[in-house]
Amino acid sequence: MMITYLGHSGFLVEFRRCYCIFDYYVGELPCLNTEKPVFVFVSHAHADHYNPEIFALLHRQGMTEIAAVLSKDIPPRRRPEEVPVHIVTFHQSYELSCDICIHTLHSTDRGVAYLLKHDGCVIYHAGDLNDWSFDQTCPQYQEQHNRQMAGSYRHEIDLLREQLGDTSVDAAFLPLDPRLGTNYANGFLYFLKKIRVKKVYPMHYWDRPDIVSQFLREYPQYGDIIESSPATAAL
């Protein structure tokens, strides 16, 4: 399995039999094998998670077997017409071609998070499922909002733990957003506490990649599982 960071919350995962692209927004695609099918997963309709240009980029590369897996909140007018579309909602399980199985969680913002199983690998992409609790220095801070947010997020991650059972996640793509102030790692840390994971890829840090280095300084015990350089890596 090869993982390529595309920018913001976007990742390309290459399996032996297919490609999976999550939440493409910006970035260049590497050269792809046109004989493999590609599945485009979109967690929700926010512009920084869904750029319909991804389908044109794939067509220009000569990819012929393309499928879209879109959260239900994406309106019909923004869904591609030229490829098969699977519409998904939260707390459901789906089977796709290429023996791909997915389970969805309920985002604390919009749309879904994806748990994907394929070819003996387990992938988790959070989308905007995160503990969006702002600290007291942020203008968005509200104590009641933070209590509700933390509870909703932990509920979903606890459901994920139940869904996984004794299974480990091979690669998890998780938000690490500096806009939350000192609370930037709340959701990240709760996930690491509850879920057995082999490799974690921080995302959604906007123009602040230094937040990853800050996290590693503050929590060095996770240094062996955090992928700190946005590049292509084998797993």
PDB file of C-alpha atoms in Angstrom:
ATOM      1  CA  MET A   1       0.000   0.000   0.000  1.00  0.00           C
ATOM      2  CA  MET A   2       1.324   3.423  -0.990  1.00  0.00           C
ATOM      3  CA  ILE A   3      -0.003   6.665   0.522  1.00  0.00           C
ATOM      4  CA  THR A   4       0.472  10.065  -1.105  1.00  0.00           C
ATOM      5  CA  TYR A   5      -0.502  13.328   0.588  1.00  0.00           C
ATOM      6  CA  LEU A   6      -2.258  15.607  -1.902  1.00  0.00           C
ATOM      7  CA  GLY A   7      -2.839  18.656   0.307  1.00  0.00           C
ATOM      8  CA  HIS A   8      -5.116  19.780   3.160  1.00  0.00           C
ATOM      9  CA  SER A   9      -7.241  16.650   3.831  1.00  0.00           C
ATOM     10  CA  GLY A  10      -6.578  14.929   0.516  1.00  0.00           C
ATOM     11  CA  PHE A  11      -4.833  11.560   0.185  1.00  0.00           C
ATOM     12  CA  LEU A  12      -4.233   9.014  -2.544  1.00  0.00           C
ATOM     13  CA  VAL A  13      -3.987   5.399  -1.399  1.00  0.00           C
ATOM     14  CA  GLU A  14      -2.702   2.881  -3.914  1.00  0.00           C
ATOM     15  CA  PHE A  15      -3.593  -0.730  -3.309  1.00  0.00           C
ATOM     16  CA  ARG A  16      -2.506  -3.699  -5.362  1.00  0.00           C
ATOM     17  CA  ARG A  17      -5.785  -3.750  -7.310  1.00  0.00           C
ATOM     18  CA  CYS A  18      -7.126  -0.178  -7.150  1.00  0.00           C
ATOM     19  CA  TYR A  19      -6.680   3.437  -6.076  1.00  0.00           C
ATOM     20  CA  CYS A  20      -8.690   5.300  -3.437  1.00  0.00           C
ATOM     21  CA  ILE A  21      -8.676   9.109  -3.291  1.00  0.00           C
ATOM     22  CA  PHE A  22     -10.031  10.863  -0.202  1.00  0.00           C
ATOM     23  CA  ASP A  23     -11.286  14.474  -0.006  1.00  0.00           C
ATOM     24  CA  TYR A  24      -9.370  15.933  -2.939  1.00  0.00           C
ATOM     25  CA  TYR A  25      -9.206  19.737  -2.768  1.00  0.00           C
ATOM     26  CA  VAL A  26      -5.807  20.814  -4.107  1.00  0.00           C
ATOM     27  CA  GLY A  27      -2.573  19.245  -5.296  1.00  0.00           C
ATOM     28  CA  GLU A  28      -1.100  17.308  -8.188  1.00  0.00           C
ATOM     29  CA  LEU A  29      -1.845  13.682  -8.803  1.00  0.00           C
ATOM     30  CA  PRO A  30       1.100  11.389  -9.535  1.00  0.00           C
ATOM     31  CA  CYS A  31       1.021   9.333 -12.725  1.00  0.00           C
ATOM     32  CA  LEU A  32      -1.508   6.551 -12.236  1.00  0.00           C
ATOM     33  CA  ASN A  33      -1.797   3.105 -13.747  1.00  0.00           C
ATOM     34  CA  THR A  34      -4.706   3.416 -16.169  1.00  0.00           C
ATOM     35  CA  GLU A  35      -5.475  -0.294 -15.836  1.00  0.00           C
ATOM     36  CA  LYS A  36      -6.514   0.131 -12.205  1.00  0.00           C
ATOM     37  CA  PRO A  37      -9.944   1.380 -11.096  1.00  0.00           C
ATOM     38  CA  VAL A  38     -10.061   4.482  -8.908  1.00  0.00           C
ATOM     39  CA  PHE A  39     -12.586   5.299  -6.195  1.00  0.00           C
ATOM     40  CA  VAL A  40     -13.070   8.945  -5.222  1.00  0.00           C
ATOM     41  CA  PHE A  41     -14.317   9.311  -1.631  1.00  0.00           C
ATOM     42  CA  VAL A  42     -15.765  12.622  -0.462  1.00  0.00           C
ATOM     43  CA  SER A  43     -16.655  13.070   3.206  1.00  0.00           C
ATOM     44  CA  HIS A  44     -18.849  16.152   2.781  1.00  0.00           C
ATOM     45  CA  ALA A  45     -19.679  19.158   0.626  1.00  0.00           C
ATOM     46  CA  HIS A  46     -17.313  21.790   2.054  1.00  0.00           C
ATOM     47  CA  ALA A  47     -15.158  23.264  -0.690  1.00  0.00           C
ATOM     48  CA  ASP A  48     -11.924  22.361   1.115  1.00  0.00           C
ATOM     49  CA  HIS A  49     -12.955  18.676   1.005  1.00  0.00           C
ATOM     50  CA  TYR A  50     -14.660  18.370  -2.372  1.00  0.00           C
ATOM     51  CA  ASN A  51     -13.302  19.741  -5.619  1.00  0.00           C
ATOM     52  CA  PRO A  52     -15.185  18.226  -8.599  1.00  0.00           C
ATOM     53  CA  GLU A  53     -12.121  18.992 -10.733  1.00  0.00           C
ATOM     54  CA  ILE A  54     -10.729  15.667  -9.496  1.00  0.00           C
ATOM     55  CA  PHE A  55     -12.801  13.828 -12.103  1.00  0.00           C
ATOM     56  CA  ALA A  56     -11.407  15.923 -14.954  1.00  0.00           C
ATOM     57  CA  LEU A  57      -7.882  15.326 -13.639  1.00  0.00           C
ATOM     58  CA  LEU A  58      -8.455  11.585 -13.662  1.00  0.00           C
ATOM     59  CA  HIS A  59      -9.932  11.628 -17.160  1.00  0.00           C
ATOM     60  CA  ARG A  60      -6.956  13.604 -18.432  1.00  0.00           C
ATOM     61  CA  GLN A  61      -4.684  10.890 -17.090  1.00  0.00           C
ATOM     62  CA  GLY A  62      -6.626   8.342 -19.110  1.00  0.00           C
ATOM     63  CA  MET A  63      -8.341   6.671 -16.172  1.00  0.00           C
ATOM     64  CA  THR A  64     -11.412   4.874 -17.505  1.00  0.00           C
ATOM     65  CA  GLU A  65     -12.799   3.028 -14.479  1.00  0.00           C
ATOM     66  CA  ILE A  66     -13.790   5.737 -12.000  1.00  0.00           C
ATOM     67  CA  ALA A  67     -16.417   5.642  -9.256  1.00  0.00           C
ATOM     68  CA  ALA A  68     -17.475   8.346  -6.797  1.00  0.00           C
ATOM     69  CA  VAL A  69     -18.484   7.707  -3.190  1.00  0.00           C
ATOM     70  CA  LEU A  70     -20.172  10.869  -1.953  1.00  0.00           C
ATOM     71  CA  SER A  71     -21.736  11.907   1.314  1.00  0.00           C
ATOM     72  CA  LYS A  72     -25.469  12.510   1.049  1.00  0.00           C
ATOM     73  CA  ASP A  73     -25.095  16.225   1.868  1.00  0.00           C
ATOM     74  CA  ILE A  74     -23.494  16.874  -1.541  1.00  0.00           C
ATOM     75  CA  PRO A  75     -26.351  18.212  -3.691  1.00  0.00           C
ATOM     76  CA  PRO A  76     -27.218  16.529  -7.015  1.00  0.00           C
ATOM     77  CA  ARG A  77     -26.034  19.535  -9.024  1.00  0.00           C
ATOM     78  CA  ARG A  78     -22.486  18.996  -7.680  1.00  0.00           C
ATOM     79  CA  ARG A  79     -22.364  15.275  -8.355  1.00  0.00           C
ATOM     80  CA  PRO A  80     -20.451  14.083 -11.427  1.00  0.00           C
ATOM     81  CA  GLU A  81     -22.588  12.943 -14.342  1.00  0.00           C
ATOM     82  CA  GLU A  82     -19.950  10.960 -16.192  1.00  0.00           C
ATOM     83  CA  VAL A  83     -19.083   8.366 -13.507  1.00  0.00           C
ATOM     84  CA  PRO A  84     -21.078   5.984 -11.290  1.00  0.00           C
ATOM     85  CA  VAL A  85     -21.987   7.617  -7.974  1.00  0.00           C
ATOM     86  CA  HIS A  86     -22.611   5.896  -4.655  1.00  0.00           C
ATOM     87  CA  ILE A  87     -24.396   8.110  -2.108  1.00  0.00           C
ATOM     88  CA  VAL A  88     -23.672   7.292   1.529  1.00  0.00           C
ATOM     89  CA  THR A  89     -24.972   8.425   4.889  1.00  0.00           C
ATOM     90  CA  PHE A  90     -23.702   7.936   8.429  1.00  0.00           C
ATOM     91  CA  HIS A  91     -23.727   4.777  10.550  1.00  0.00           C
ATOM     92  CA  GLN A  92     -24.079   2.518   7.524  1.00  0.00           C
ATOM     93  CA  SER A  93     -21.976  -0.183   5.890  1.00  0.00           C
ATOM     94  CA  TYR A  94     -21.500  -0.570   2.134  1.00  0.00           C
ATOM     95  CA  GLU A  95     -19.811  -3.015  -0.208  1.00  0.00           C
ATOM     96  CA  LEU A  96     -18.203  -1.706  -3.384  1.00  0.00           C
ATOM     97  CA  SER A  97     -16.547  -3.447  -6.293  1.00  0.00           C
ATOM     98  CA  CYS A  98     -12.925  -4.624  -5.906  1.00  0.00           C
ATOM     99  CA  ASP A  99     -13.963  -6.133  -2.542  1.00  0.00           C
ATOM    100  CA  ILE A 100     -13.956  -2.747  -0.812  1.00  0.00           C
ATOM    101  CA  CYS A 101     -16.020  -2.560   2.377  1.00  0.00           C
ATOM    102  CA  ILE A 102     -16.733   0.770   4.055  1.00  0.00           C
ATOM    103  CA  HIS A 103     -18.424   1.821   7.248  1.00  0.00           C
ATOM    104  CA  THR A 104     -19.421   5.434   7.895  1.00  0.00           C
ATOM    105  CA  LEU A 105     -19.468   7.530  11.053  1.00  0.00           C
ATOM    106  CA  HIS A 106     -21.414  10.713  11.770  1.00  0.00           C
ATOM    107  CA  SER A 107     -19.269  13.826  11.433  1.00  0.00           C
ATOM    108  CA  THR A 108     -19.345  16.462  14.172  1.00  0.00           C
ATOM    109  CA  ASP A 109     -19.435  19.032  11.364  1.00  0.00           C
ATOM    110  CA  ARG A 110     -20.946  17.782   8.090  1.00  0.00           C
ATOM    111  CA  GLY A 111     -21.126  14.500   6.264  1.00  0.00           C
ATOM    112  CA  VAL A 112     -19.310  11.348   7.260  1.00  0.00           C
ATOM    113  CA  ALA A 113     -16.008   9.764   8.208  1.00  0.00           C
ATOM    114  CA  TYR A 114     -14.889   6.614   6.387  1.00  0.00           C
ATOM    115  CA  LEU A 115     -13.577   3.324   7.702  1.00  0.00           C
ATOM    116  CA  LEU A 116     -12.392   1.309   4.687  1.00  0.00           C
ATOM    117  CA  LYS A 117     -11.287  -2.308   4.523  1.00  0.00           C
ATOM    118  CA  HIS A 118      -9.627  -3.760   1.444  1.00  0.00           C
ATOM    119  CA  ASP A 119      -7.046  -6.421   0.678  1.00  0.00           C
ATOM    120  CA  GLY A 120      -6.246  -6.994   4.341  1.00  0.00           C
ATOM    121  CA  CYS A 121      -5.742  -3.259   5.045  1.00  0.00           C
ATOM    122  CA  VAL A 122      -7.815  -0.935   7.230  1.00  0.00           C
ATOM    123  CA  ILE A 123      -7.935   2.798   6.466  1.00  0.00           C
ATOM    124  CA  TYR A 124      -9.689   5.549   8.417  1.00  0.00           C
ATOM    125  CA  HIS A 125     -10.346   9.022   6.991  1.00  0.00           C
ATOM    126  CA  ALA A 126     -11.964  11.385   9.474  1.00  0.00           C
ATOM    127  CA  GLY A 127     -13.239  14.036   7.068  1.00  0.00           C
ATOM    128  CA  ASP A 128     -14.388  16.722   9.493  1.00  0.00           C
ATOM    129  CA  LEU A 129     -15.158  14.323  12.334  1.00  0.00           C
ATOM    130  CA  ASN A 130     -13.169  15.980  15.097  1.00  0.00           C
ATOM    131  CA  ASP A 131     -13.488  17.558  18.518  1.00  0.00           C
ATOM    132  CA  TRP A 132     -14.004  21.144  17.326  1.00  0.00           C
ATOM    133  CA  SER A 133     -13.683  22.669  20.807  1.00  0.00           C
ATOM    134  CA  PHE A 134     -12.191  26.161  20.656  1.00  0.00           C
ATOM    135  CA  ASP A 135     -10.111  27.408  23.571  1.00  0.00           C
ATOM    136  CA  GLN A 136     -10.949  30.598  25.473  1.00  0.00           C
ATOM    137  CA  THR A 137      -8.678  32.771  23.321  1.00  0.00           C
ATOM    138  CA  CYS A 138     -10.728  32.002  20.193  1.00  0.00           C
ATOM    139  CA  PRO A 139     -13.680  34.248  19.261  1.00  0.00           C
ATOM    140  CA  GLN A 140     -15.779  31.098  18.607  1.00  0.00           C
ATOM    141  CA  TYR A 141     -15.350  29.865  22.188  1.00  0.00           C
ATOM    142  CA  GLN A 142     -18.548  28.764  23.937  1.00  0.00           C
ATOM    143  CA  GLU A 143     -18.398  26.501  26.971  1.00  0.00           C
ATOM    144  CA  GLN A 144     -21.668  24.722  26.187  1.00  0.00           C
ATOM    145  CA  HIS A 145     -20.604  24.139  22.582  1.00  0.00           C
ATOM    146  CA  ASN A 146     -17.344  22.592  23.779  1.00  0.00           C
ATOM    147  CA  ARG A 147     -19.110  20.215  26.157  1.00  0.00           C
ATOM    148  CA  GLN A 148     -21.513  19.077  23.452  1.00  0.00           C
ATOM    149  CA  MET A 149     -18.753  18.819  20.853  1.00  0.00           C
ATOM    150  CA  ALA A 150     -16.464  16.719  23.045  1.00  0.00           C
ATOM    151  CA  GLY A 151     -19.332  14.387  23.931  1.00  0.00           C
ATOM    152  CA  SER A 152     -20.451  13.939  20.310  1.00  0.00           C
ATOM    153  CA  TYR A 153     -16.922  13.305  19.087  1.00  0.00           C
ATOM    154  CA  ARG A 154     -16.108  10.783  21.799  1.00  0.00           C
ATOM    155  CA  HIS A 155     -19.385   8.973  21.124  1.00  0.00           C
ATOM    156  CA  GLU A 156     -18.398   8.452  17.474  1.00  0.00           C
ATOM    157  CA  ILE A 157     -14.867   7.312  18.271  1.00  0.00           C
ATOM    158  CA  ASP A 158     -16.235   4.889  20.859  1.00  0.00           C
ATOM    159  CA  LEU A 159     -18.543   3.501  18.147  1.00  0.00           C
ATOM    160  CA  LEU A 160     -15.529   3.172  15.863  1.00  0.00           C
ATOM    161  CA  ARG A 161     -13.728   1.182  18.542  1.00  0.00           C
ATOM    162  CA  GLU A 162     -16.719  -1.152  18.772  1.00  0.00           C
ATOM    163  CA  GLN A 163     -16.798  -1.508  14.994  1.00  0.00           C
ATOM    164  CA  LEU A 164     -13.109  -2.412  14.896  1.00  0.00           C
ATOM    165  CA  GLY A 165     -13.091  -4.881  17.761  1.00  0.00           C
ATOM    166  CA  ASP A 166      -9.558  -6.305  17.970  1.00  0.00           C
ATOM    167  CA  THR A 167      -8.609  -4.994  14.519  1.00  0.00           C
ATOM    168  CA  SER A 168      -5.926  -2.322  14.199  1.00  0.00           C
ATOM    169  CA  VAL A 169      -6.139   0.603  11.782  1.00  0.00           C
ATOM    170  CA  ASP A 170      -3.205   0.555   9.366  1.00  0.00           C
ATOM    171  CA  ALA A 171      -3.430   4.246   8.420  1.00  0.00           C
ATOM    172  CA  ALA A 172      -5.556   7.003   9.963  1.00  0.00           C
ATOM    173  CA  PHE A 173      -5.970  10.488   8.468  1.00  0.00           C
ATOM    174  CA  LEU A 174      -6.866  12.860  11.313  1.00  0.00           C
ATOM    175  CA  PRO A 175      -7.439  16.650  11.630  1.00  0.00           C
ATOM    176  CA  LEU A 176      -4.872  18.619  13.591  1.00  0.00           C
ATOM    177  CA  ASP A 177      -6.245  22.146  13.281  1.00  0.00           C
ATOM    178  CA  PRO A 178      -4.332  25.116  14.780  1.00  0.00           C
ATOM    179  CA  ARG A 179      -7.453  27.320  14.656  1.00  0.00           C
ATOM    180  CA  LEU A 180      -8.641  25.587  17.844  1.00  0.00           C
ATOM    181  CA  GLY A 181      -5.867  27.198  19.867  1.00  0.00           C
ATOM    182  CA  THR A 182      -4.558  25.111  22.742  1.00  0.00           C
ATOM    183  CA  ASN A 183      -7.335  22.570  22.072  1.00  0.00           C
ATOM    184  CA  TYR A 184      -5.862  21.752  18.658  1.00  0.00           C
ATOM    185  CA  ALA A 185      -5.028  18.147  19.602  1.00  0.00           C
ATOM    186  CA  ASN A 186      -8.076  17.201  21.697  1.00  0.00           C
ATOM    187  CA  GLY A 187      -9.671  14.986  19.072  1.00  0.00           C
ATOM    188  CA  PHE A 188      -6.335  13.645  17.871  1.00  0.00           C
ATOM    189  CA  LEU A 189      -5.360  12.526  21.372  1.00  0.00           C
ATOM    190  CA  TYR A 190      -8.710  10.912  22.127  1.00  0.00           C
ATOM    191  CA  PHE A 191      -8.445   8.893  18.917  1.00  0.00           C
ATOM    192  CA  LEU A 192      -4.932   7.721  19.823  1.00  0.00           C
ATOM    193  CA  LYS A 193      -6.145   6.774  23.294  1.00  0.00           C
ATOM    194  CA  LYS A 194      -9.048   4.667  22.031  1.00  0.00           C
ATOM    195  CA  ILE A 195      -7.979   3.234  18.658  1.00  0.00           C
ATOM    196  CA  ARG A 196      -5.111   0.878  17.894  1.00  0.00           C
ATOM    197  CA  VAL A 197      -3.388   2.453  14.911  1.00  0.00           C
ATOM    198  CA  LYS A 198      -0.096   1.732  13.133  1.00  0.00           C
ATOM    199  CA  LYS A 199       0.400   5.045  11.316  1.00  0.00           C
ATOM    200  CA  VAL A 200      -1.280   8.448  11.650  1.00  0.00           C
ATOM    201  CA  TYR A 201      -1.267  11.170   9.001  1.00  0.00           C
ATOM    202  CA  PRO A 202      -2.151  14.644  10.340  1.00  0.00           C
ATOM    203  CA  MET A 203      -4.273  16.774   8.002  1.00  0.00           C
ATOM    204  CA  HIS A 204      -6.495  19.869   7.879  1.00  0.00           C
ATOM    205  CA  TYR A 205      -3.748  22.084   9.305  1.00  0.00           C
ATOM    206  CA  TRP A 206      -4.175  24.701   6.568  1.00  0.00           C
ATOM    207  CA  ASP A 207      -0.950  26.723   6.089  1.00  0.00           C
ATOM    208  CA  ARG A 208       0.465  25.635   9.472  1.00  0.00           C
ATOM    209  CA  PRO A 209       2.395  22.391   8.943  1.00  0.00           C
ATOM    210  CA  ASP A 210       4.463  23.424  11.970  1.00  0.00           C
ATOM    211  CA  ILE A 211       1.548  22.300  14.136  1.00  0.00           C
ATOM    212  CA  VAL A 212       2.680  18.719  13.488  1.00  0.00           C
ATOM    213  CA  SER A 213       6.143  19.494  14.868  1.00  0.00           C
ATOM    214  CA  GLN A 214       4.521  21.195  17.847  1.00  0.00           C
ATOM    215  CA  PHE A 215       2.436  18.082  18.536  1.00  0.00           C
ATOM    216  CA  LEU A 216       5.519  15.867  18.400  1.00  0.00           C
ATOM    217  CA  ARG A 217       7.356  18.152  20.828  1.00  0.00           C
ATOM    218  CA  GLU A 218       4.454  18.092  23.270  1.00  0.00           C
ATOM    219  CA  TYR A 219       3.672  14.379  22.866  1.00  0.00           C
ATOM    220  CA  PRO A 220       6.941  12.648  21.879  1.00  0.00           C
ATOM    221  CA  GLN A 221       5.542   9.269  22.909  1.00  0.00           C
ATOM    222  CA  TYR A 222       3.661   9.200  19.589  1.00  0.00           C
ATOM    223  CA  GLY A 223       6.681   9.992  17.436  1.00  0.00           C
ATOM    224  CA  ASP A 224       6.965   6.481  16.032  1.00  0.00           C
ATOM    225  CA  ILE A 225       3.455   6.453  14.538  1.00  0.00           C
ATOM    226  CA  ILE A 226       3.028  10.052  13.330  1.00  0.00           C
ATOM    227  CA  GLU A 227       3.879  10.678   9.680  1.00  0.00           C
ATOM    228  CA  SER A 228       5.322  14.193   9.883  1.00  0.00           C
ATOM    229  CA  SER A 229       6.421  14.725   6.277  1.00  0.00           C
ATOM    230  CA  PRO A 230       3.729  15.170   3.597  1.00  0.00           C
ATOM    231  CA  ALA A 231       5.068  12.894   0.897  1.00  0.00           C
ATOM    232  CA  THR A 232       4.572   9.480  -0.680  1.00  0.00           C
ATOM    233  CA  ALA A 233       5.215   6.614   1.716  1.00  0.00           C
ATOM    234  CA  ALA A 234       4.892   2.844   1.601  1.00  0.00           C
ATOM    235  CA  LEU A 235       3.033   1.137   4.394  1.00  0.00           C
TER     236      LEU A 235
END
